[in-house]
Coordinates of C-alpha atoms in Angstrom, one line a residue:
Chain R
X871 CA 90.9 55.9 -32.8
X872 CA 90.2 54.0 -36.0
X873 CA 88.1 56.1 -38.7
X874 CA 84.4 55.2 -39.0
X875 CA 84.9 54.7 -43.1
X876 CA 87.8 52.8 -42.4
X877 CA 87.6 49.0 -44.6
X878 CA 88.6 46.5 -42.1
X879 CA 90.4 43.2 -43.8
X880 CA 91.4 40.1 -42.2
X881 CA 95.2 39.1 -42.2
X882 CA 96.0 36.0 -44.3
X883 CA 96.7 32.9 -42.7
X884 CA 94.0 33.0 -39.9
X885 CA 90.8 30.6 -39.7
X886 CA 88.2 31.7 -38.0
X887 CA 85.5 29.6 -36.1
X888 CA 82.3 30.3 -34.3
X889 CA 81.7 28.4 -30.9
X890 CA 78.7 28.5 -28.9
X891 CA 80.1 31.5 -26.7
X892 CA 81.7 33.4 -28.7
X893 CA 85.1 32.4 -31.5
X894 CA 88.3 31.3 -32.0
X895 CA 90.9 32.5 -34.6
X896 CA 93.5 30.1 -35.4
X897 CA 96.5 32.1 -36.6
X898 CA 98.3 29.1 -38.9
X899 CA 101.5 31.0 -39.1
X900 CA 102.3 31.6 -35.4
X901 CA 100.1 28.9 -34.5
X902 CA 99.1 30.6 -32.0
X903 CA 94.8 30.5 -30.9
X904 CA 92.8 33.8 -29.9
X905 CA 89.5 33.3 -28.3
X906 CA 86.7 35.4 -28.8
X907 CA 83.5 36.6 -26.6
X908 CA 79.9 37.0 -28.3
X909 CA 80.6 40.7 -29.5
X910 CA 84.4 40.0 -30.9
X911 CA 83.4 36.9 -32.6
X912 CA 80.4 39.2 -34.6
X913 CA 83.2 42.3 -34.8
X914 CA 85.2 40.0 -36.3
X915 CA 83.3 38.3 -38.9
X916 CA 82.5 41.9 -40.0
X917 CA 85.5 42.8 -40.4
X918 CA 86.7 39.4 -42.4
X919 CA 83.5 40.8 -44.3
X920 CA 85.5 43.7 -45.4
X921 CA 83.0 46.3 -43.4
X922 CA 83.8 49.8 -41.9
X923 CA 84.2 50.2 -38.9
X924 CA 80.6 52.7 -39.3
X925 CA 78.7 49.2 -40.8
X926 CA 79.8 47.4 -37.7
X927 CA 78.6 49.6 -35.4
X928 CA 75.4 50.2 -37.3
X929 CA 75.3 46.3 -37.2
X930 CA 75.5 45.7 -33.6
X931 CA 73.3 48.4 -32.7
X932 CA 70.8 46.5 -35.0
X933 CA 71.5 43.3 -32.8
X934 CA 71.6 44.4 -29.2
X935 CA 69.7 47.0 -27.9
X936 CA 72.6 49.0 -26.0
X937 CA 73.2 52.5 -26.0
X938 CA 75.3 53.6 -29.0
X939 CA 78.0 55.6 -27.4
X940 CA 78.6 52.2 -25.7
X941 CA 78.5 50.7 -28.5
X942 CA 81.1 52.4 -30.7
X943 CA 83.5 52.1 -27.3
X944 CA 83.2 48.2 -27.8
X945 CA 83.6 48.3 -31.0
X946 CA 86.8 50.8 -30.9
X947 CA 88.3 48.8 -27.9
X948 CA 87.7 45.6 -29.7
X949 CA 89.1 47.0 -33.1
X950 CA 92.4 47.7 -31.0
X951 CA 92.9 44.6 -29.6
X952 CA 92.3 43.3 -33.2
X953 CA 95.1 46.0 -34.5
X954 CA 97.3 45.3 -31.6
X955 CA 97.6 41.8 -32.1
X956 CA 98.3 41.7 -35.3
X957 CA 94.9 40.2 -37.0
X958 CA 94.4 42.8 -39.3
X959 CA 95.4 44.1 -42.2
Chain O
X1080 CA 67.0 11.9 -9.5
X1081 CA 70.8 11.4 -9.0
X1082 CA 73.2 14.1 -10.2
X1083 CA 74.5 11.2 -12.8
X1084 CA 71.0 10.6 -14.2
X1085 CA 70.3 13.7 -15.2
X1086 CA 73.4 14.2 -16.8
X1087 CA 73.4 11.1 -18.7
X1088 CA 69.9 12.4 -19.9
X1089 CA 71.6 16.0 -21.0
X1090 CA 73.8 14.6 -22.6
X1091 CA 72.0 12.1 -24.7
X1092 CA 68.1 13.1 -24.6
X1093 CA 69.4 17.0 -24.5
X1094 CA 67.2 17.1 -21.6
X1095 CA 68.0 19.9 -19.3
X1096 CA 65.4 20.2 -17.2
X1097 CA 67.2 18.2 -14.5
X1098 CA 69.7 20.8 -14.4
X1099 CA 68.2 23.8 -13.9
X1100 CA 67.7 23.6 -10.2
X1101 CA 70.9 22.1 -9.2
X1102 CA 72.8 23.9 -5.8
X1103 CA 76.3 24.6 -6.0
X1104 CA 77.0 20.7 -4.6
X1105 CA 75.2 19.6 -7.5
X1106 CA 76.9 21.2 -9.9
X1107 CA 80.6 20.7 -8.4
X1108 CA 79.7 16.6 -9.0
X1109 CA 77.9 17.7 -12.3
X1110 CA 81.6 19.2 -13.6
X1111 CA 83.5 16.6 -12.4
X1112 CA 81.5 13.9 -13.5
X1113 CA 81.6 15.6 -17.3
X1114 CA 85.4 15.8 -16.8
X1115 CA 85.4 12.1 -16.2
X1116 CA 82.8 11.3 -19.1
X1117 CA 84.6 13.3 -21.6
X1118 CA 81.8 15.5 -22.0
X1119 CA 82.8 18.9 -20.5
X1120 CA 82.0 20.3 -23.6
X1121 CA 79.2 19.4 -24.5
X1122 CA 78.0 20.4 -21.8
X1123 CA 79.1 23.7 -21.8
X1124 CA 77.7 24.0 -25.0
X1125 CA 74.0 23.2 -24.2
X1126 CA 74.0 24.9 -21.2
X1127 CA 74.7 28.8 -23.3
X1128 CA 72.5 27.5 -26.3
X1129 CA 69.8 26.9 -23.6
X1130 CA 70.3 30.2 -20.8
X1131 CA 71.1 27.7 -18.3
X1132 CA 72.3 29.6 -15.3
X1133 CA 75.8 28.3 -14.1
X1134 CA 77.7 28.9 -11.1
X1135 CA 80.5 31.1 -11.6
X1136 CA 83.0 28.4 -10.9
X1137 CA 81.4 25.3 -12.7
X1138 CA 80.7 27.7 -15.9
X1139 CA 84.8 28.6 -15.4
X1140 CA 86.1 25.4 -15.6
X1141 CA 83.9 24.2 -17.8
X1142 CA 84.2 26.9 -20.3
X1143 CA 87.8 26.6 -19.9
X1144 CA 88.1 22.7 -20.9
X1145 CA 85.1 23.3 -23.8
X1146 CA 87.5 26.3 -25.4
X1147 CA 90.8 23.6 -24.7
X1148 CA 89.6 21.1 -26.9
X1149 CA 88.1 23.6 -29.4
X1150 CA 91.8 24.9 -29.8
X1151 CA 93.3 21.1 -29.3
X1152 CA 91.2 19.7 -31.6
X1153 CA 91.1 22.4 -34.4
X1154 CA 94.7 22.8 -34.3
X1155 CA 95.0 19.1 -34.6
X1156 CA 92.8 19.0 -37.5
X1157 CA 94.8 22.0 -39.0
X1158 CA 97.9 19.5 -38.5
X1159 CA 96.5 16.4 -39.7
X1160 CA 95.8 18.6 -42.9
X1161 CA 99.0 18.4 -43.8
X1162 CA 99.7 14.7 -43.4
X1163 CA 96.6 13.9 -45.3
X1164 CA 98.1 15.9 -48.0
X1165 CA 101.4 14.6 -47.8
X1166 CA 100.0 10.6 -47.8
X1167 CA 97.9 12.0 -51.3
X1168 CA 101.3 13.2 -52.5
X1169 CA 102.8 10.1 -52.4
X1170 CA 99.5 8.1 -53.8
X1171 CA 99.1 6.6 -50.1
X1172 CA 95.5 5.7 -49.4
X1173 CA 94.2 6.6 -45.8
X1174 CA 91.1 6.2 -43.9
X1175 CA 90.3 8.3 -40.8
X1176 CA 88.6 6.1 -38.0
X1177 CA 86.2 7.6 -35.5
X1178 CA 86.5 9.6 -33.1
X1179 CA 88.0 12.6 -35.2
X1180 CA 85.0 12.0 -38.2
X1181 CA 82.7 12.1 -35.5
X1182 CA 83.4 16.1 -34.6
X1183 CA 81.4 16.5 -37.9
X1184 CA 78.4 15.5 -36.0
X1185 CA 78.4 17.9 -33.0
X1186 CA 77.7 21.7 -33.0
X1187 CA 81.7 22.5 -32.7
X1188 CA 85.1 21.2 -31.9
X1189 CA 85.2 21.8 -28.3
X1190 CA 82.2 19.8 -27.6
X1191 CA 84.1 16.5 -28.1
X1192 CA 87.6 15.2 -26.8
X1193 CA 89.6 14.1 -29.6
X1194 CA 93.0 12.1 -28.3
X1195 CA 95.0 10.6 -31.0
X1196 CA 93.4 10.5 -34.4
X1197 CA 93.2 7.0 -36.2
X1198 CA 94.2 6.0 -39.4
X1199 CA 93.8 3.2 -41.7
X1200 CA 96.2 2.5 -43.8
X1201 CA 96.4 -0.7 -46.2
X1202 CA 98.6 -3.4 -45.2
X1203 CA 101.0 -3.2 -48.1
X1204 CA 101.5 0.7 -47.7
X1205 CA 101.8 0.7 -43.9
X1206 CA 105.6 1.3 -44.6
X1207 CA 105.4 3.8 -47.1
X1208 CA 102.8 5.6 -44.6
X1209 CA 105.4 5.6 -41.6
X1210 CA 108.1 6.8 -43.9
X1211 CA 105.9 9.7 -44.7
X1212 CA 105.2 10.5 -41.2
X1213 CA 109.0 10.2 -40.2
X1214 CA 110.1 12.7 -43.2
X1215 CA 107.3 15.1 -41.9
X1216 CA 108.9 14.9 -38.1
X1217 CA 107.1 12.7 -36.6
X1218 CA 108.8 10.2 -34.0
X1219 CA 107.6 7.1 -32.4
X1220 CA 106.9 7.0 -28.3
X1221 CA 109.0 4.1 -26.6
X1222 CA 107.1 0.8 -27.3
X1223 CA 104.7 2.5 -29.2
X1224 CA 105.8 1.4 -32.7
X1225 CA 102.3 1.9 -34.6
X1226 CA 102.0 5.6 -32.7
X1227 CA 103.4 8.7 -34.3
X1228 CA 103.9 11.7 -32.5
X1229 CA 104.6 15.3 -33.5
X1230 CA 103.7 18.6 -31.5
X1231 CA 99.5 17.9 -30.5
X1232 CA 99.0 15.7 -33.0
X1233 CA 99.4 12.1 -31.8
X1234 CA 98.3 9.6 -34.9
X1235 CA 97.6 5.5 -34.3
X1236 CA 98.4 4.1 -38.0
X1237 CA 96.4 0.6 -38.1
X1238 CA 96.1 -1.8 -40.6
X1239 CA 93.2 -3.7 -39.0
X1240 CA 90.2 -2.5 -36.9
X1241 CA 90.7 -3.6 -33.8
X1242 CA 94.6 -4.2 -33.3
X1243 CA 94.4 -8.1 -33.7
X1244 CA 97.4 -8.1 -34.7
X1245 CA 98.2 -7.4 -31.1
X1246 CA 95.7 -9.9 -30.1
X1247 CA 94.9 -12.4 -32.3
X1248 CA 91.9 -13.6 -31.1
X1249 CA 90.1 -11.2 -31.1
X1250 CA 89.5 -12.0 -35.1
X1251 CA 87.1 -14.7 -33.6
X1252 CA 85.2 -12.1 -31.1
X1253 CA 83.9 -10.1 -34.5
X1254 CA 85.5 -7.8 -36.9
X1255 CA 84.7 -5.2 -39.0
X1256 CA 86.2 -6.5 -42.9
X1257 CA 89.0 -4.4 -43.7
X1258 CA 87.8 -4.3 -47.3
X1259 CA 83.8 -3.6 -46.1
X1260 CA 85.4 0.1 -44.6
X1261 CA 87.4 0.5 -47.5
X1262 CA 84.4 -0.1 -49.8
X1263 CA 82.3 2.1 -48.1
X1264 CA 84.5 4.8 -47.4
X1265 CA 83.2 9.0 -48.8
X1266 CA 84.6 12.3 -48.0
X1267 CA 83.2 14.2 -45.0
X1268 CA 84.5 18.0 -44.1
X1269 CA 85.3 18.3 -40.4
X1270 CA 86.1 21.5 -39.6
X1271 CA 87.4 22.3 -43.3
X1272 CA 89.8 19.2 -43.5
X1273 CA 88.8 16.7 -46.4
X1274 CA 89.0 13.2 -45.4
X1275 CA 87.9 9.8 -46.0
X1276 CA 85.7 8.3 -43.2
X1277 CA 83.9 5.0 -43.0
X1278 CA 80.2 4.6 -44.5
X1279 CA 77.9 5.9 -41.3
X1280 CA 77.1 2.5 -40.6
X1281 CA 80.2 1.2 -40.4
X1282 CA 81.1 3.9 -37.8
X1283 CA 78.3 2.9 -35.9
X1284 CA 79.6 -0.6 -35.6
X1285 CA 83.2 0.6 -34.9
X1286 CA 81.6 2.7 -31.9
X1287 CA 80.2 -0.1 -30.4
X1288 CA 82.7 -2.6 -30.6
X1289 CA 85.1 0.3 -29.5
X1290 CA 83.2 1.0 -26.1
X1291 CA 82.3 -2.4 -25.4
X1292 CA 86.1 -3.0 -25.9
X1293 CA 86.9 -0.2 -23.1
X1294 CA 84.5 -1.2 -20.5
X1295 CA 81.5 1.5 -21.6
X1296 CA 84.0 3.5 -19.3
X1297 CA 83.0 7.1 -21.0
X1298 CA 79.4 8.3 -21.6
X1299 CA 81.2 10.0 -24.7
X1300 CA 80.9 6.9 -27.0
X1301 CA 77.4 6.4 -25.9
X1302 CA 76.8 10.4 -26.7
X1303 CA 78.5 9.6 -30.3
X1304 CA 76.4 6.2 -31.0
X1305 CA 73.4 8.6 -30.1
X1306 CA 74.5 11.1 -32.5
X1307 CA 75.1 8.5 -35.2
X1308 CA 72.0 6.8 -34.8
X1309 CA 70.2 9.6 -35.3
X1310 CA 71.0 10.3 -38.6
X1311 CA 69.9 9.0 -41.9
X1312 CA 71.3 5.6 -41.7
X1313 CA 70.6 2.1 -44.3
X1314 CA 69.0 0.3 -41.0
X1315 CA 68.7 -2.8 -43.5
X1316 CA 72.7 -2.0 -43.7
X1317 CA 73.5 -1.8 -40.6
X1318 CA 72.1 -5.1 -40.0
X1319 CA 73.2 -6.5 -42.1
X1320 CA 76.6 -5.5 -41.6
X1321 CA 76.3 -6.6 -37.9
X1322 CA 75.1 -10.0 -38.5
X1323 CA 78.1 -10.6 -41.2
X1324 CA 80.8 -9.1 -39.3
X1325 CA 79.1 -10.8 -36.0
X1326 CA 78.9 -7.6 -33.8
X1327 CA 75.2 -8.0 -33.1
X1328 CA 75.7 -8.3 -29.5
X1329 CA 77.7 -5.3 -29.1
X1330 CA 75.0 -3.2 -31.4
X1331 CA 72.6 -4.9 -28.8
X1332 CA 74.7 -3.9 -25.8
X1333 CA 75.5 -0.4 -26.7
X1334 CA 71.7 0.4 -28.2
X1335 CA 70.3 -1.1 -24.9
X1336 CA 71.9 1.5 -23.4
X1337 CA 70.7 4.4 -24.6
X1338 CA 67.0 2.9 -24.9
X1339 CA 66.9 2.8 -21.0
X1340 CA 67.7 6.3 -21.1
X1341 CA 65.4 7.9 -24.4
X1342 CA 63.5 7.0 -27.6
X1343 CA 65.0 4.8 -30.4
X1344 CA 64.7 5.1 -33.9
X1345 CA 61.9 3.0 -34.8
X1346 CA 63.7 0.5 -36.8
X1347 CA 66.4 0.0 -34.5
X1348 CA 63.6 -0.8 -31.9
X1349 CA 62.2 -3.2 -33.9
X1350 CA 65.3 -5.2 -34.0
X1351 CA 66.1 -4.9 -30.4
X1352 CA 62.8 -6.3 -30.1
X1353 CA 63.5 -9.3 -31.9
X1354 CA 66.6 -9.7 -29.6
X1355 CA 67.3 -11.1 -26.1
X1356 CA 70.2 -11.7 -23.9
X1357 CA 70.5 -14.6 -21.7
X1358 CA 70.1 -14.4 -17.5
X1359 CA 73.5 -14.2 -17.2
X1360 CA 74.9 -11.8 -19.8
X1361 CA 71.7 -9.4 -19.2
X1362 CA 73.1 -9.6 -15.5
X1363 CA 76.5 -8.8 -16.8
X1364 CA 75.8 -6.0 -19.2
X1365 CA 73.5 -4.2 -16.3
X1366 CA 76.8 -4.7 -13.8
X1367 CA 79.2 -3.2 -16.7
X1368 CA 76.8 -0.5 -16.6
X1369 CA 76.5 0.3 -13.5
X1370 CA 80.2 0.2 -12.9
X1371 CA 81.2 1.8 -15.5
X1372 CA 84.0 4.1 -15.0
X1373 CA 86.0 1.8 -13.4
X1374 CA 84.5 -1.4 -15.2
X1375 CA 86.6 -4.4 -16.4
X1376 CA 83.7 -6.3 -18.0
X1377 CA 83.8 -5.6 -21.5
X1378 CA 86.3 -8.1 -22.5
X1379 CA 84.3 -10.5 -20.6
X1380 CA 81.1 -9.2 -22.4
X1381 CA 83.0 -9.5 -25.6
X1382 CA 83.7 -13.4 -25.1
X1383 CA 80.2 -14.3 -25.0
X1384 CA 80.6 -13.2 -29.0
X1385 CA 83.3 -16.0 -29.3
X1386 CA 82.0 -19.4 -30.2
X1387 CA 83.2 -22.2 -28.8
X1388 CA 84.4 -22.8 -24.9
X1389 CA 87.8 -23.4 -26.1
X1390 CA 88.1 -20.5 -28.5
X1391 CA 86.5 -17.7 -25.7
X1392 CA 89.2 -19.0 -23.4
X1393 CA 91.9 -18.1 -25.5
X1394 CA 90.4 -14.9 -26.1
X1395 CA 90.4 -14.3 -22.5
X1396 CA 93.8 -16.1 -22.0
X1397 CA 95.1 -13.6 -24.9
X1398 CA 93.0 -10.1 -23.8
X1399 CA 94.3 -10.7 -20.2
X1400 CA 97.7 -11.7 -20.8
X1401 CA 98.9 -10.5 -24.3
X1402 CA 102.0 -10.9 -26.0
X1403 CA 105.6 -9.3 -24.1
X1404 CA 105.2 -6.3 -26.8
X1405 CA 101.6 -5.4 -25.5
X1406 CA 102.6 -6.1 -21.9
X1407 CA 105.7 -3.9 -21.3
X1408 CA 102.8 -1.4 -22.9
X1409 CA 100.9 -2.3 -19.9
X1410 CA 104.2 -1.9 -17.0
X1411 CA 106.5 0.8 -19.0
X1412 CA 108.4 0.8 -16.3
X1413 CA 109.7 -2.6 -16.0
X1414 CA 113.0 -2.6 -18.6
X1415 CA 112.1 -5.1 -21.5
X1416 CA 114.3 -8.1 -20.8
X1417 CA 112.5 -8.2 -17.8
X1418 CA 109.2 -8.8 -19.2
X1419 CA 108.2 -12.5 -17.5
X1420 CA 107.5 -9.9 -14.7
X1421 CA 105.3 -8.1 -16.3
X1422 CA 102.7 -11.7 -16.4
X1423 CA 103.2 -12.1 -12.5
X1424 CA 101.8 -8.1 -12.1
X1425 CA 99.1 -8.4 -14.1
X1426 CA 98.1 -11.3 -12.9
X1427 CA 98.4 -9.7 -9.0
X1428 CA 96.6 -6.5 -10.6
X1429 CA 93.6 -9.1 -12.0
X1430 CA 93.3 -10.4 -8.7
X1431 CA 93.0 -6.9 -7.2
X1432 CA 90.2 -5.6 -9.5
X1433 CA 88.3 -8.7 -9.1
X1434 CA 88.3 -8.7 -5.4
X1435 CA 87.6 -4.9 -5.4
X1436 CA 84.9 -5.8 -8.0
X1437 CA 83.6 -8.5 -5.8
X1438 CA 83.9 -6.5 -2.6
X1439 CA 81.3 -3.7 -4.4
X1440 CA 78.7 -6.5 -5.6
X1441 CA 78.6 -7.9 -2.0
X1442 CA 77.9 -4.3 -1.1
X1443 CA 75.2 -3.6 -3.1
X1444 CA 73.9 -7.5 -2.6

């Protein structure tokens, strides 16, 4: 589980772009294309942002009126996915 | 209301309301009939920004062909990126035609197909540009000389506007000057790529010769003349421009369009008001219409702007039956030294739409 104080950066070589549902990251180097829903596309202009995971969370819970504990559980699952695919640095 | 109405007037009053109440039937022709306009997208796009409740198989497909084309086309642009920096490199001088400048005018890149991305080039460089494109990679498709072709990206290098010199006379059916687009041209951003694009009025003249040219076949070049003419044009320009390069009729064509369908800008309505058409081409620009998506009327549209019976029939002669090059385009199938062939087939396949466009207006008569 990633550390709420943790300073989330984006890996180099990935453009980022907001659609109407959501994002997509182009990754230039693999040239591969990851779409985004509504709360990943917002997790991860955060985290381009250079924010903790503890801003984000405070962020979203400022946007959405969801339960926290639910909250940090997207954020968390969301972070991984980031982690696991290679996005971040 | 039919199902097609109400999408024309989504798509180019952003009128929703027809929408909303659609059954599951409705919305199966909706999808496909987006598909077919090249407006999938843009579609998708208005119906999140506006709530509108989907079905959970229309808003799958559809959100699956809006998020294609956002990859397709950003990925494109990524690519073209590098050729645009490669042709500054070696001092070439490039303008991008529409469609690709026109992404800069919708919300995002998946709202908009984008199939190969045009480029003008100036005649005496044309070499030196496909040089550059073969060291980067690129290859030619079989009979395809001016097309380049490398991963997505698929790039039409022209010299002119509107290939004449494929078909030659089409210089006397109205042309946009060669030097007027490189006079006018300025740097617009789409999607992060720098590139130079025609003055806005000059795109609006290329749209309308460019769907008049293709039949009005897809709403998407009416939904990009919309866009266009909604933005802050020179109207004394534009007219300008029309009546020099003799493309009023199609400006008069295309704008008649979209006024049966929404509001104009006032001084656009103002010079469709000073405008008519006669019985006959008002008759034939309300059957193109009609029959849109599988019209063959615009070239025949397009020789009303031809002076001169003897001239418009070699327009026709030379649309319908170009030179063996453009032909064996036509049949890719037939091996080139057989290419007298390739006349006799069209000439069969002329005769076919013609009798099945015939059959449709006794229908309807």
């Amino acid at each position: 589980m990633a550390k709420d104080n943790k300073i989330w950066r984006a890996r180099k070589g990935l453009a980022f772009r907001k659609l109407v549902d959501g994002g997509m990251l182009f990754d230039q180097k693999g040239q591969q294309v990851h779409h985004f829903n509504e709360t990943a596309a917002v997790v991860w202009e955060l985290c381009a942002r250079g924010q903790t995971t503890a801003e984000i969370v405070a962020r979203l819970r400022s946007a959405y009126e969801v339960d926290e504990t639910q909250i940090v559980a997207d954020v968390q699952e969301v972070l991984k996915d980031f982690s696991g695919s290679d996005l971040l640095q | 209301m039919t199902v097609e109405s109400v999408f024309e007037r989504a798509m180019l009053a952003a009128d929703l309301s027809g929408i909303i109440d659609f059954d599951e039937e409705e919305w199966e022709t909706l999808g496909d009939l987006a598909i077919a306009e090249g407006l999938e997208g843009l579609l998708y796009w208005h119906c999140i920004r506006s709530a509108v409740e989907m079905p959970s198989e229309a808003r799958y497909i559809l959100r699956t062909e809006y998020r294609a084309w956002a990859t397709d086309n950003f990925a494109a642009l990524q690519a073209l990126q590098l050729v645009l920096d490669e042709f500054r490199h070696r001092q070439i001088e490039i303008v991008v035609l529409p469609g690709a400048p026109l992404l800069a005018f919708y919300p995002d890149p998946g709202c908009r197909p984008m199939g190969d991305i045009d480029l003008l080039v100036r005649p005496q460089q044309a070499s030196a540009a496909a040089a550059a494109l073969a060291a980067m990679d690129f290859t030619s498709p079989d009979r395809y000389d001016d097309l380049y072709c490398k991963g997505a990206l698929l790039i039409d290098l022209h010299t002119d506007l509107f290939h004449c010199e494929r078909i030659a006379a089409r210089r006397h059916a109205g042309q946009l000057s060669v030097e007027q687009i490189w006079a006018g041209c300025w740097v617009c951003e789409v999607e992060g790529v720098e590139m130079s694009v025609p003055r806005l009025e000059d795109m609006v003249l290329y749209t309308v010769a460019h769907a008049l040219r293709h039949s009005y076949r897809r709403l998407s070049w009416f939904a990009d003349l919309r866009l266009l003419i909604d933005q802050d044009l020179d109207w004394s320009y534009l007219f300008a421009a029309a009546r020099t390069c003799h493309l009023e009729r199609p400006l008069y064509y295309g704008v008649c369009f979209l006024q049966e369908r929404g509001p104009l800008p006032a001084p656009l309505e103002g010079w469709m008001q000073d405008r008519g058409l006669s019985k006959v081409e008002a008759w034939l620009l309300q059957r193109a219409f009609a029959g849109r998506r599988d019209g063959e009327l615009g070239d025949v549209l397009w020789s009303f702007n031809v002076e001169g019976l003897l001239q418009r029939l070699q327009f026709l002669a030379q649309t319908y039956f170009p030179q063996p090059s453009v032909m064996l385009q036509v049949f890719p199938f037939l091996p080139k030294p057989l290419f007298p062939l390739a006349y006799g087939l069209r000439f069969g396949q002329l005769m076919f739409r013609g009798g099945r466009q015939l059959a449709g207006l006794m229908r309807k008569t």
